[in-house]
GROMACS .gro file of C-alpha atoms in nm:
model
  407
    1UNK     CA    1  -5.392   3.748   3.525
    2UNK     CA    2  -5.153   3.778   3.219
    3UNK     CA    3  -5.068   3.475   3.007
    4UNK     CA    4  -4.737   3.268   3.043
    5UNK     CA    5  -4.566   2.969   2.957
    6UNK     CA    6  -4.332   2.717   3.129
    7UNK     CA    7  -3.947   2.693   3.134
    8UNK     CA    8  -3.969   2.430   2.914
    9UNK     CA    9  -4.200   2.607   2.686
   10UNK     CA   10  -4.012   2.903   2.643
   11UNK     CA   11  -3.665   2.653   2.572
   12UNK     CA   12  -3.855   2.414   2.339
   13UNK     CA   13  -3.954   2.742   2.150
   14UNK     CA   14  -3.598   2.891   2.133
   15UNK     CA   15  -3.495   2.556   2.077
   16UNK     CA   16  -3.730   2.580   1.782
   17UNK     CA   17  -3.645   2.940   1.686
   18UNK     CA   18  -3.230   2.810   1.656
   19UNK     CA   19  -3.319   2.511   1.468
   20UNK     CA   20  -3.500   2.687   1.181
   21UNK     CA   21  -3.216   2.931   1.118
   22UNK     CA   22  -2.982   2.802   0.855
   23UNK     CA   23  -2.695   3.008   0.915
   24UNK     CA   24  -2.652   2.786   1.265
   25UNK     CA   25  -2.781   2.455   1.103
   26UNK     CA   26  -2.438   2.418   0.944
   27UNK     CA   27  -2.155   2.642   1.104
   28UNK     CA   28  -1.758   2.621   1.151
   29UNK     CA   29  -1.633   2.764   1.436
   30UNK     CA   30  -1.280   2.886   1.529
   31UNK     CA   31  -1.194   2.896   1.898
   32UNK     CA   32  -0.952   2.761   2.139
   33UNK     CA   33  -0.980   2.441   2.350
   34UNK     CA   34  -1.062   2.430   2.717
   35UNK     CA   35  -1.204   2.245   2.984
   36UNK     CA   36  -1.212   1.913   2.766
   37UNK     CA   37  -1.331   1.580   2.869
   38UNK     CA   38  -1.386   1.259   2.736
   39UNK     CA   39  -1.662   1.056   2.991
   40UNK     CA   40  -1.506   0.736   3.038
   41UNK     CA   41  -1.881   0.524   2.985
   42UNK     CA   42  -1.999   0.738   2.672
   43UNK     CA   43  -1.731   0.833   2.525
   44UNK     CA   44  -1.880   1.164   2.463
   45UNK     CA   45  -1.649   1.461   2.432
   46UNK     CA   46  -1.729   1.790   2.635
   47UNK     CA   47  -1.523   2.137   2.587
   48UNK     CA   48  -1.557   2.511   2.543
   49UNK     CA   49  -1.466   2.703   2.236
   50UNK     CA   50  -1.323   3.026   2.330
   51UNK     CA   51  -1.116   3.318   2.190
   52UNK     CA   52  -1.078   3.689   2.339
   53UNK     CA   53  -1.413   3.789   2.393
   54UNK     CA   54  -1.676   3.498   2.442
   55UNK     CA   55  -1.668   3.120   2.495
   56UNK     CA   56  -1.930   2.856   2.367
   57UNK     CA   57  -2.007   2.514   2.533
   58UNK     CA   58  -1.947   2.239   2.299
   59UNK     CA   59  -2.031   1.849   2.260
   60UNK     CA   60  -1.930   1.590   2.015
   61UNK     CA   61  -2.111   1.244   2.016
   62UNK     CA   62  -1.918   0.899   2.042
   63UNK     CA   63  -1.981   0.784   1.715
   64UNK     CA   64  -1.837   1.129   1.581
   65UNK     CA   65  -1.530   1.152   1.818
   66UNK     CA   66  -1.414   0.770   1.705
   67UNK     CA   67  -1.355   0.977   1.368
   68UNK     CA   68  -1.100   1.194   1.512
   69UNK     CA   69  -0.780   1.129   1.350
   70UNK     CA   70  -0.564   1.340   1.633
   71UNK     CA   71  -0.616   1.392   2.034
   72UNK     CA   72  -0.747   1.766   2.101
   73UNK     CA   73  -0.599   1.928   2.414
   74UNK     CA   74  -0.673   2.205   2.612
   75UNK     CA   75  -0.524   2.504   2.473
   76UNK     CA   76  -0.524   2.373   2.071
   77UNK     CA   77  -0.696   2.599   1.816
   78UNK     CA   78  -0.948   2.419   1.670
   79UNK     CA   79  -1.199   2.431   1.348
   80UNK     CA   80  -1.485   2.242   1.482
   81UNK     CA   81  -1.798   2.155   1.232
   82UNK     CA   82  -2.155   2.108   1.329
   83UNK     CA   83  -2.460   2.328   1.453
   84UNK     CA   84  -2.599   2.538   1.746
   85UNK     CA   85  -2.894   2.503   1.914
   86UNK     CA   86  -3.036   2.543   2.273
   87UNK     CA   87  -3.020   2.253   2.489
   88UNK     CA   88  -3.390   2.215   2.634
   89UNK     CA   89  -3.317   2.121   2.968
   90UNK     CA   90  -3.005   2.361   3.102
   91UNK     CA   91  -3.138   2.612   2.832
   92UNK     CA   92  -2.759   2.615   2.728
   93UNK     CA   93  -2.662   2.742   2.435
   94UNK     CA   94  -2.366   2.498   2.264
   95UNK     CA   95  -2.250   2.362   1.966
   96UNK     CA   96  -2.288   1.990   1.862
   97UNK     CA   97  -1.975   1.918   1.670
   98UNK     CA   98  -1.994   1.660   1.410
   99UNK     CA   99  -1.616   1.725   1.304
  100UNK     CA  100  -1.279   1.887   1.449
  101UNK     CA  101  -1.015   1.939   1.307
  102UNK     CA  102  -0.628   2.157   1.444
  103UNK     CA  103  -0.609   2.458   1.304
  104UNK     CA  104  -0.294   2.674   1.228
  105UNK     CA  105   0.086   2.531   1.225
  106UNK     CA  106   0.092   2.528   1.624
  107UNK     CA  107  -0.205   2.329   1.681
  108UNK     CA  108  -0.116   2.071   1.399
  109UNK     CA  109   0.242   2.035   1.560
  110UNK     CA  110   0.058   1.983   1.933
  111UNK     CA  111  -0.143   1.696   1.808
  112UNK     CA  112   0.137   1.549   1.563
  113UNK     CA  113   0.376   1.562   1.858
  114UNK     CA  114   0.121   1.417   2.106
  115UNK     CA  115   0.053   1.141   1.883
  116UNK     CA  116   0.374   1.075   1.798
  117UNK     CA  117   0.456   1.045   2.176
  118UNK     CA  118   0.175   0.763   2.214
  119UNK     CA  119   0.228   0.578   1.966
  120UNK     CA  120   0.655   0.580   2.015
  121UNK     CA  121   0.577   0.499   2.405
  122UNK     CA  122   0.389   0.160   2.226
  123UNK     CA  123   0.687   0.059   2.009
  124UNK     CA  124   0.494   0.111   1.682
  125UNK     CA  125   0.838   0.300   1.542
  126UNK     CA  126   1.069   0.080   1.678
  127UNK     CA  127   1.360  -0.027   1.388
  128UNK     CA  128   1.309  -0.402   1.481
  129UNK     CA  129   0.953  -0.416   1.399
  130UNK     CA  130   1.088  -0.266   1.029
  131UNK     CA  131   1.026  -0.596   0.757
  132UNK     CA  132   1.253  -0.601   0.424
  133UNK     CA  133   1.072  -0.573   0.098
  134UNK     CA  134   1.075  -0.884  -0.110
  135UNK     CA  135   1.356  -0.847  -0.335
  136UNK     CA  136   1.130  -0.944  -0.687
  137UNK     CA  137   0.757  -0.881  -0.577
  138UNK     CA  138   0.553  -1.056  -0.821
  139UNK     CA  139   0.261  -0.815  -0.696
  140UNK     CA  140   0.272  -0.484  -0.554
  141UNK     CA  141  -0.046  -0.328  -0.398
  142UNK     CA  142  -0.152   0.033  -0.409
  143UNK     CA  143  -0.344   0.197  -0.206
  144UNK     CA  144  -0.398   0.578  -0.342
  145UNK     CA  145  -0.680   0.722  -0.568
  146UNK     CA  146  -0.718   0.587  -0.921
  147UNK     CA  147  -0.724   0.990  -1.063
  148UNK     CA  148  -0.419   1.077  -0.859
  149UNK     CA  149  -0.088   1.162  -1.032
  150UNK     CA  150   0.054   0.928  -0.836
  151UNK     CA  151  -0.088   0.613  -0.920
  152UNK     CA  152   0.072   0.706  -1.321
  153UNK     CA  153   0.356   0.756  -1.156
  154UNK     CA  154   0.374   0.403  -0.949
  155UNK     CA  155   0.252   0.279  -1.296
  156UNK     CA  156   0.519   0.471  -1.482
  157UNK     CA  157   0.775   0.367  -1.284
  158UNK     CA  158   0.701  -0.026  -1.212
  159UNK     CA  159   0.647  -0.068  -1.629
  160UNK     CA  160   1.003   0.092  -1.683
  161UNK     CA  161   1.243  -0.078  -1.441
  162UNK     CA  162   1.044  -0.398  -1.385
  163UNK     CA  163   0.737  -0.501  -1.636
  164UNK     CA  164   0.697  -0.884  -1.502
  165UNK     CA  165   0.557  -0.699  -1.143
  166UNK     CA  166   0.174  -0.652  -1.175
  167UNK     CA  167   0.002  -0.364  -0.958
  168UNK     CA  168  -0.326  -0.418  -0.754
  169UNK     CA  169  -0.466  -0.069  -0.688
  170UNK     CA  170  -0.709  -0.002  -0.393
  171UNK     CA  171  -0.880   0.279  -0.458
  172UNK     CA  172  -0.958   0.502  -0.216
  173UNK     CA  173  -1.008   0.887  -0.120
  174UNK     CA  174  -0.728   1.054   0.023
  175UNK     CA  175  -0.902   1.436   0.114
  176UNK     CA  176  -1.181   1.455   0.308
  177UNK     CA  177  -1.439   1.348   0.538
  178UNK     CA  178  -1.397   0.979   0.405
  179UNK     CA  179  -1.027   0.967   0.386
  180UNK     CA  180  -0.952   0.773   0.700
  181UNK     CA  181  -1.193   0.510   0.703
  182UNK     CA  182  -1.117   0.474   0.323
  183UNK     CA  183  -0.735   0.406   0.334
  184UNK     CA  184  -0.780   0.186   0.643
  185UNK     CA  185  -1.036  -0.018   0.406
  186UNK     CA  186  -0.781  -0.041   0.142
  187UNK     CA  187  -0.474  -0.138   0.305
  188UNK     CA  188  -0.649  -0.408   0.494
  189UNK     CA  189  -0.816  -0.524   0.189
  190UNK     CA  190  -0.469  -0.551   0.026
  191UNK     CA  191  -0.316  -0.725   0.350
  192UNK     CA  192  -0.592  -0.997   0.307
  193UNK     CA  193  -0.558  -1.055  -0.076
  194UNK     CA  194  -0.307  -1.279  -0.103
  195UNK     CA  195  -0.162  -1.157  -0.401
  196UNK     CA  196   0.006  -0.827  -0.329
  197UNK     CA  197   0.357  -0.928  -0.126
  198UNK     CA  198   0.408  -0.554  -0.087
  199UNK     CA  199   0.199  -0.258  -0.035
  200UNK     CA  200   0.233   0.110  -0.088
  201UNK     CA  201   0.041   0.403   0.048
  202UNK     CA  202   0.143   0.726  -0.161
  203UNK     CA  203  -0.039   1.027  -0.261
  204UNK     CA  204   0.089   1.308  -0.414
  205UNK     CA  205   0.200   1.678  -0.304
  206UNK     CA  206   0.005   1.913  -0.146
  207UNK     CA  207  -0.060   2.173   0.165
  208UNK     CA  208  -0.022   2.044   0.506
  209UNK     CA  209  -0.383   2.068   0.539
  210UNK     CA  210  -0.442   1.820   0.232
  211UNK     CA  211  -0.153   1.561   0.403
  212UNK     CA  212  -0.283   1.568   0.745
  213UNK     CA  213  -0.500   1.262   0.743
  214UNK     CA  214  -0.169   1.048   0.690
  215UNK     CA  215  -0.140   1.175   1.060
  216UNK     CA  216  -0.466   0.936   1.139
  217UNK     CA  217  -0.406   0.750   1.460
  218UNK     CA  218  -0.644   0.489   1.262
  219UNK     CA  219  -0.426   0.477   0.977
  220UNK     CA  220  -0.123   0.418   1.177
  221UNK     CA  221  -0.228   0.177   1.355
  222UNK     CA  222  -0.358  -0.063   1.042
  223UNK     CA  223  -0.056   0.021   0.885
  224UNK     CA  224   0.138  -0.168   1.160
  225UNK     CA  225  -0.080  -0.411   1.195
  226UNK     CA  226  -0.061  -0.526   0.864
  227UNK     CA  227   0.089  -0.851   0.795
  228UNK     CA  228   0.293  -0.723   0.476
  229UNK     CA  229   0.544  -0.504   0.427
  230UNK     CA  230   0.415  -0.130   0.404
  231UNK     CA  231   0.582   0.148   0.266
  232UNK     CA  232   0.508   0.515   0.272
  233UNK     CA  233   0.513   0.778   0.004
  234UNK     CA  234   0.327   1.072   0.066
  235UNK     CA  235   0.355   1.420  -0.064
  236UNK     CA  236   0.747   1.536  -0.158
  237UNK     CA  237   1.086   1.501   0.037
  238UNK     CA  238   0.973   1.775   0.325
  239UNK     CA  239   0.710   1.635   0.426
  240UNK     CA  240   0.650   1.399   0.705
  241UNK     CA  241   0.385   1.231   0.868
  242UNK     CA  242   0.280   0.982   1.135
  243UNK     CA  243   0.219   0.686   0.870
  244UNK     CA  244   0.640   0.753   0.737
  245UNK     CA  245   0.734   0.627   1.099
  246UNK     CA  246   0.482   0.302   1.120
  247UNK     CA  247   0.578   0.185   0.766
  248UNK     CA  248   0.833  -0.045   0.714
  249UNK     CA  249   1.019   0.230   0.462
  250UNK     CA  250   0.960   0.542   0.370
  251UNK     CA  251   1.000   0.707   0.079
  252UNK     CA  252   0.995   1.087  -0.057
  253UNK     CA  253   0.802   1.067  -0.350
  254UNK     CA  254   0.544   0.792  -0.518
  255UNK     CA  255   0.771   0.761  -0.827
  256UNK     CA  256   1.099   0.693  -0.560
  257UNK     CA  257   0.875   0.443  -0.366
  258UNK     CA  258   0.832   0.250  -0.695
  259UNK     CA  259   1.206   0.219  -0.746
  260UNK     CA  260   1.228   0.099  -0.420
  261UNK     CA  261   1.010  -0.181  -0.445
  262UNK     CA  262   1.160  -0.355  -0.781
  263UNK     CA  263   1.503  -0.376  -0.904
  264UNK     CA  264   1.597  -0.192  -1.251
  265UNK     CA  265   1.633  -0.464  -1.489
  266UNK     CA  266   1.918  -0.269  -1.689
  267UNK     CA  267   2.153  -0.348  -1.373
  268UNK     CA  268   2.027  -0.719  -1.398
  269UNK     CA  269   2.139  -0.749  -1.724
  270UNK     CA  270   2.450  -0.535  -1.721
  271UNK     CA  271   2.587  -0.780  -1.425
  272UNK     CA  272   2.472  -1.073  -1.688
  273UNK     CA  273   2.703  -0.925  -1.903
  274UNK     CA  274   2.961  -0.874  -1.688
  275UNK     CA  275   2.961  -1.216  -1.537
  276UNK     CA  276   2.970  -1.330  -1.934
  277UNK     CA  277   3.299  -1.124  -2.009
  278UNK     CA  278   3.466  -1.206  -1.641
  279UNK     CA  279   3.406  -1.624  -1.747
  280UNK     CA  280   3.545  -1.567  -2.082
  281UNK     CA  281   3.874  -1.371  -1.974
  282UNK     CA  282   3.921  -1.659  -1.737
  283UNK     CA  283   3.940  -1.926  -2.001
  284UNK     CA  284   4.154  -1.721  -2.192
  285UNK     CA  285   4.402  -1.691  -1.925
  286UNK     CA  286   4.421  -2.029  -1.803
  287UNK     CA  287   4.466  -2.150  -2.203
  288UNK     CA  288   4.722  -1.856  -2.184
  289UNK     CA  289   4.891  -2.036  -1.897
  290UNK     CA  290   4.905  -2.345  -2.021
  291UNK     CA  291   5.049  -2.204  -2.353
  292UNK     CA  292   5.322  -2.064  -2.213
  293UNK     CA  293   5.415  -2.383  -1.980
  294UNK     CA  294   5.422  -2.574  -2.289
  295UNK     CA  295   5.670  -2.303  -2.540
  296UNK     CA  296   5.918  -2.286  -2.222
  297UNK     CA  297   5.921  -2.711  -2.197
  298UNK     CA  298   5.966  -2.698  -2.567
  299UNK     CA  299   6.294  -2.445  -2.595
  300UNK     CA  300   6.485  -2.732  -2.398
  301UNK     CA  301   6.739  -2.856  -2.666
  302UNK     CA  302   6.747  -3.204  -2.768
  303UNK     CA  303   6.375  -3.251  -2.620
  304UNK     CA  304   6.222  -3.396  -2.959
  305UNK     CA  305   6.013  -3.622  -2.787
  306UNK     CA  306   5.881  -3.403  -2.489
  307UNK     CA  307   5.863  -3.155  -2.822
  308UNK     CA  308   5.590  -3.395  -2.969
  309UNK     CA  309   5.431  -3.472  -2.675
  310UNK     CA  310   5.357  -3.096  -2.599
  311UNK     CA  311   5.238  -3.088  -2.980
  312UNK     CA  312   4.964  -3.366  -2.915
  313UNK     CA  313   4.864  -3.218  -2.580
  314UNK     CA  314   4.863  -2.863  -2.788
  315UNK     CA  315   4.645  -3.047  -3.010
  316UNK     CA  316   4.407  -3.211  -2.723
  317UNK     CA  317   4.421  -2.893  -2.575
  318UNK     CA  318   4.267  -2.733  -2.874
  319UNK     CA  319   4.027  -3.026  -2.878
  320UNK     CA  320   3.937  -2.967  -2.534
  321UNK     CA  321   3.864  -2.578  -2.539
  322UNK     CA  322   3.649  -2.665  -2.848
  323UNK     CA  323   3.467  -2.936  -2.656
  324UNK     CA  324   3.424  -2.677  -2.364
  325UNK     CA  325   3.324  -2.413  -2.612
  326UNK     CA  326   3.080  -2.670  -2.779
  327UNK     CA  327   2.966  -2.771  -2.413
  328UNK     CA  328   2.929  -2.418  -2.354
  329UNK     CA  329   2.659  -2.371  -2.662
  330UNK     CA  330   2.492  -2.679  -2.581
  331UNK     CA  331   2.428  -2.606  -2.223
  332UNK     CA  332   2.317  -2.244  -2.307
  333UNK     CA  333   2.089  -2.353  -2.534
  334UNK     CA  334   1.933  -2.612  -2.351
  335UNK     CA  335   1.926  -2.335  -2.090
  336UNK     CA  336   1.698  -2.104  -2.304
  337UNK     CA  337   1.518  -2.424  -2.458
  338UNK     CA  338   1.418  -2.484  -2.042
  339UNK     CA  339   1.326  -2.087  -1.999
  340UNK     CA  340   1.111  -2.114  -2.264
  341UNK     CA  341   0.939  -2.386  -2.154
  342UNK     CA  342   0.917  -2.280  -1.845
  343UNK     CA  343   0.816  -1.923  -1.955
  344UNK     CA  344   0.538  -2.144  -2.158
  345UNK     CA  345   0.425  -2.319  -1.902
  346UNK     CA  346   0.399  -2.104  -1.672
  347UNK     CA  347   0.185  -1.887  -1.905
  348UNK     CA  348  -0.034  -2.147  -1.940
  349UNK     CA  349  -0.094  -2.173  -1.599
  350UNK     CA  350  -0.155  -1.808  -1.548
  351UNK     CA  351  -0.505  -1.723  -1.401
  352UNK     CA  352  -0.526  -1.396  -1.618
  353UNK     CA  353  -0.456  -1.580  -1.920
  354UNK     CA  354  -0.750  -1.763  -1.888
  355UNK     CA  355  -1.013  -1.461  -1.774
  356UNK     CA  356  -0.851  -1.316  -2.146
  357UNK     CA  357  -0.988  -1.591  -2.333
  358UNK     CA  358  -1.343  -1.518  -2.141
  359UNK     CA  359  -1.356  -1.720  -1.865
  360UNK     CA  360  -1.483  -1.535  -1.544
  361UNK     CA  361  -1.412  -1.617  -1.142
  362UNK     CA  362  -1.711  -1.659  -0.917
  363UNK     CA  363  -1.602  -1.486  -0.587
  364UNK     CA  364  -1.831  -1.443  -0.312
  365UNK     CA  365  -1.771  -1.242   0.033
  366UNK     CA  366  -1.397  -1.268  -0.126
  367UNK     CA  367  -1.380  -1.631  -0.174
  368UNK     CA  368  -1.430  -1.826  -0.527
  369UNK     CA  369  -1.719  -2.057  -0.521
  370UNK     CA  370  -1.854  -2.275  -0.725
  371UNK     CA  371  -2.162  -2.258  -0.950
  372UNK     CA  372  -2.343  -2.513  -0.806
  373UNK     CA  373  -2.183  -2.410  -0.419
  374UNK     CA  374  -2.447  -2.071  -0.513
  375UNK     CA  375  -2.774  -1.996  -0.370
  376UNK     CA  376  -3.036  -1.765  -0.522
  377UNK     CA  377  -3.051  -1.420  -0.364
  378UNK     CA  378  -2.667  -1.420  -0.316
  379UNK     CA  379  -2.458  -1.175  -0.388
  380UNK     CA  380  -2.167  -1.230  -0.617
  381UNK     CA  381  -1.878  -1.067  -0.823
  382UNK     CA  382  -1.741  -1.216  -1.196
  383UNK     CA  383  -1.410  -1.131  -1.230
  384UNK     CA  384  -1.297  -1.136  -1.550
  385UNK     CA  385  -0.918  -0.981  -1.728
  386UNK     CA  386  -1.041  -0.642  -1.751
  387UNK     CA  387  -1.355  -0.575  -1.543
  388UNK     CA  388  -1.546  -0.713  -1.254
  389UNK     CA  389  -1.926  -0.755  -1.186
  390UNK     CA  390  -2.173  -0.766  -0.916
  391UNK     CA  391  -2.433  -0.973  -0.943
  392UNK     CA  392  -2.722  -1.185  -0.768
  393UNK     CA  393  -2.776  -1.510  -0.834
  394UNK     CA  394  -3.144  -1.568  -0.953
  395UNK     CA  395  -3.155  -1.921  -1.002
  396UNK     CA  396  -2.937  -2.255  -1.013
  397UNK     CA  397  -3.037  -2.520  -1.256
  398UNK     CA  398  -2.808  -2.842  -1.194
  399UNK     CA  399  -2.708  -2.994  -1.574
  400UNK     CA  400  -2.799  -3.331  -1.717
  401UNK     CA  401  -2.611  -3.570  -1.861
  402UNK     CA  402  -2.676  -3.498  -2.173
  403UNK     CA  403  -2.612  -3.081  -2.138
  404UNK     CA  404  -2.257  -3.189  -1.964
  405UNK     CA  405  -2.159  -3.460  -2.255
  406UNK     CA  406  -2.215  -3.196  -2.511
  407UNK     CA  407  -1.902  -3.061  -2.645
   0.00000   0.00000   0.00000
């Protein structure tokens, strides 16, 4: 009697045989969408690749389809990422997918327009949920990468028009695998800190390829449920994406976003100016006024008195505008004697003055602590003016008396 083996046998073996060959370990298909299913308890997606000639069976775990930053239908053209193997039991042949992606214009504009459906249906573009930006943010945050052109530009931009504004930069990925979970990080970081009063989520040009993770249900959806204001600059004038609708405003380009969020301080002063000049014509005018009242009283013949009486009040008149003009000084200066002072104390106060002289911030899980609030093994970060550091806490030795008296 000849030899054999079971059905499982032979699978496990082709099973085997699939595994070892690299080619299928890591593979990107192209094929067309159909038959797809999500199973409502697993959340497991099922489909079939397809194009003229064959068809493939295809899965994609739950953790993996969470990632999805679009909705596939049936019918999309699709670039899906992952391996091929034999599934022992059925003996199927499939594809695990590990990532998916549209692919070509027409499947990009069926899952921007499906999206864009679901999340108008929820109100999530609605103009009444649209915030105004603060009209002087003292602190702007960024979320974009830290090599990106446009973080100079934000930087370019803010340090022209408006110097007093600082910039908090989250930096995060904007291409690739990591993209979407690492913008969602960084604009809910930002929405926690409660220094930024504004944030911005730009990147610069590119293909539509490079921009579509600004399509990222994910993204959209922490973008409008951030507490802040949020506005959106990605890529140039042309191009649009899910996240321009959710933010608050939108803006073509990084370095127009930064305009947007801070005044120009040459207008500020020009209207200074302007204010200065209008104020100045006005006294002139009304002593104008008054001047001429007083020469037509004074051409009445035979009005010698009334004619000395308008010379006094000329005279008071003259001692009034220089009292007003003397007023004037004195007020302005104790003006710019109070900014000053105010500018000084104000620097004193400053946090970041202080980390410059060497002082670090204990921060732990995001919150400052106290030296002797620490516990060894923890983790902590020193922030100082121009870097931060993680650290773990060793050891904490209480001070005596003597060690605090010290100077």
């Amino acid at each position: 009697m000849a030899d054999y083996i079971s059905v499982s046998a032979l699978n496990r073996m082709v099973r085997r045989v699939l595994d070892d060959c690299a080619p299928l370990s890591d593979v990107i298909v192209c094929g067309e969408l159909s038959g797809f299913t999500r199973h409502y308890k697993s959340g497991h997606l099922y489909f079939t690749l397809k194009d003229e000639n064959a068809s493939v069976k295809g899965v994609m775990f739950r953790g993996q389809a969470r990632l999805l930053n679009f909705e596939p239908q049936n019918g999309m053209r699709v670039l899906a990422y992952g391996r091929a193997t034999l599934y022992e039991r059925d003996g199927a042949f499939q594809l695990y997918v590990d990532y998916m992606r549209p692919f070509g214009a027409g499947a990009a504009q069926m899952a921007f327009e499906a999206l864009y459906k679901k999340l108008e249906a929820e109100g999530l573009f609605a103009p009444e949920r649209k915030r105004p930006l603060p009209p002087v943010p003292r602190c702007i945050g960024v979320v974009t990468s830290k090599t990106g052109a446009a973080w100079q530009d934000v930087q370019t931009v803010i340090a022209r028009r408006w110097p007093q504004t600082k910039l908090l930069l989250a930096p995060v990925t904007v291409q690739g695998l990591e993209a979407e979970r690492s913008i969602v990080a960084g604009i809910r970081a930002l929405d926690r800190d409660p220094r930024p009063e504004v944030i911005l989520v730009t990147r610069g040009g590119g293909s539509k390829e490079d921009l579509w993770i600004f399509n990222s249900e994910r993204i959209a959806r922490a973008a409008a449920a951030c507490r802040k204001p949020l506005v959106s600059a990605v890529g140039h004038e042309i191009d649009t994406t899910i996240l321009d609708y959710v933010a608050d405003l939108r803006a073509p380009t990084p370095s127009a976003a930064a305009e947007l969020c801070v005044p120009d301080r040459r207008e500020f002063l020009q209207k200074i100016a302007i204010l200065q000049e209008n104020i100045q014509k006005s006294m002139q005018n009304r002593l104008q006024i008054c001047y001429n009242r007083f020469s037509m009283t004074a051409a009445g013949a035979g009005m010698q008195n009334q004619r000395r009486a308008m010379a006094r009040r000329a005279q008071d008149l003259e001692r009034v505008q220089d009292a007003v003009q003397l007023a004037q000084q004195h007020r302005t200066r104790r003006a710019g004697e109070s900014l000053r002072s105010a500018a000084a104390l104000a620097q004193s106060l400053n946090p970041y003055g202080i980390l410059a002289r060497g002082y670090a911030i204990v921060t732990q899980d995001g919150a400052v602590r106290t030296v002797d609030a620490l516990r060894p093994g923890q983790n902590i970060t020193l922030h100082g003016a121009g870097a931060e550091a993680d650290c773990i806490v060793q050891a904490v030795r209480p001070q005596n008396e003597q060690e605090r008296e010290t100077p």
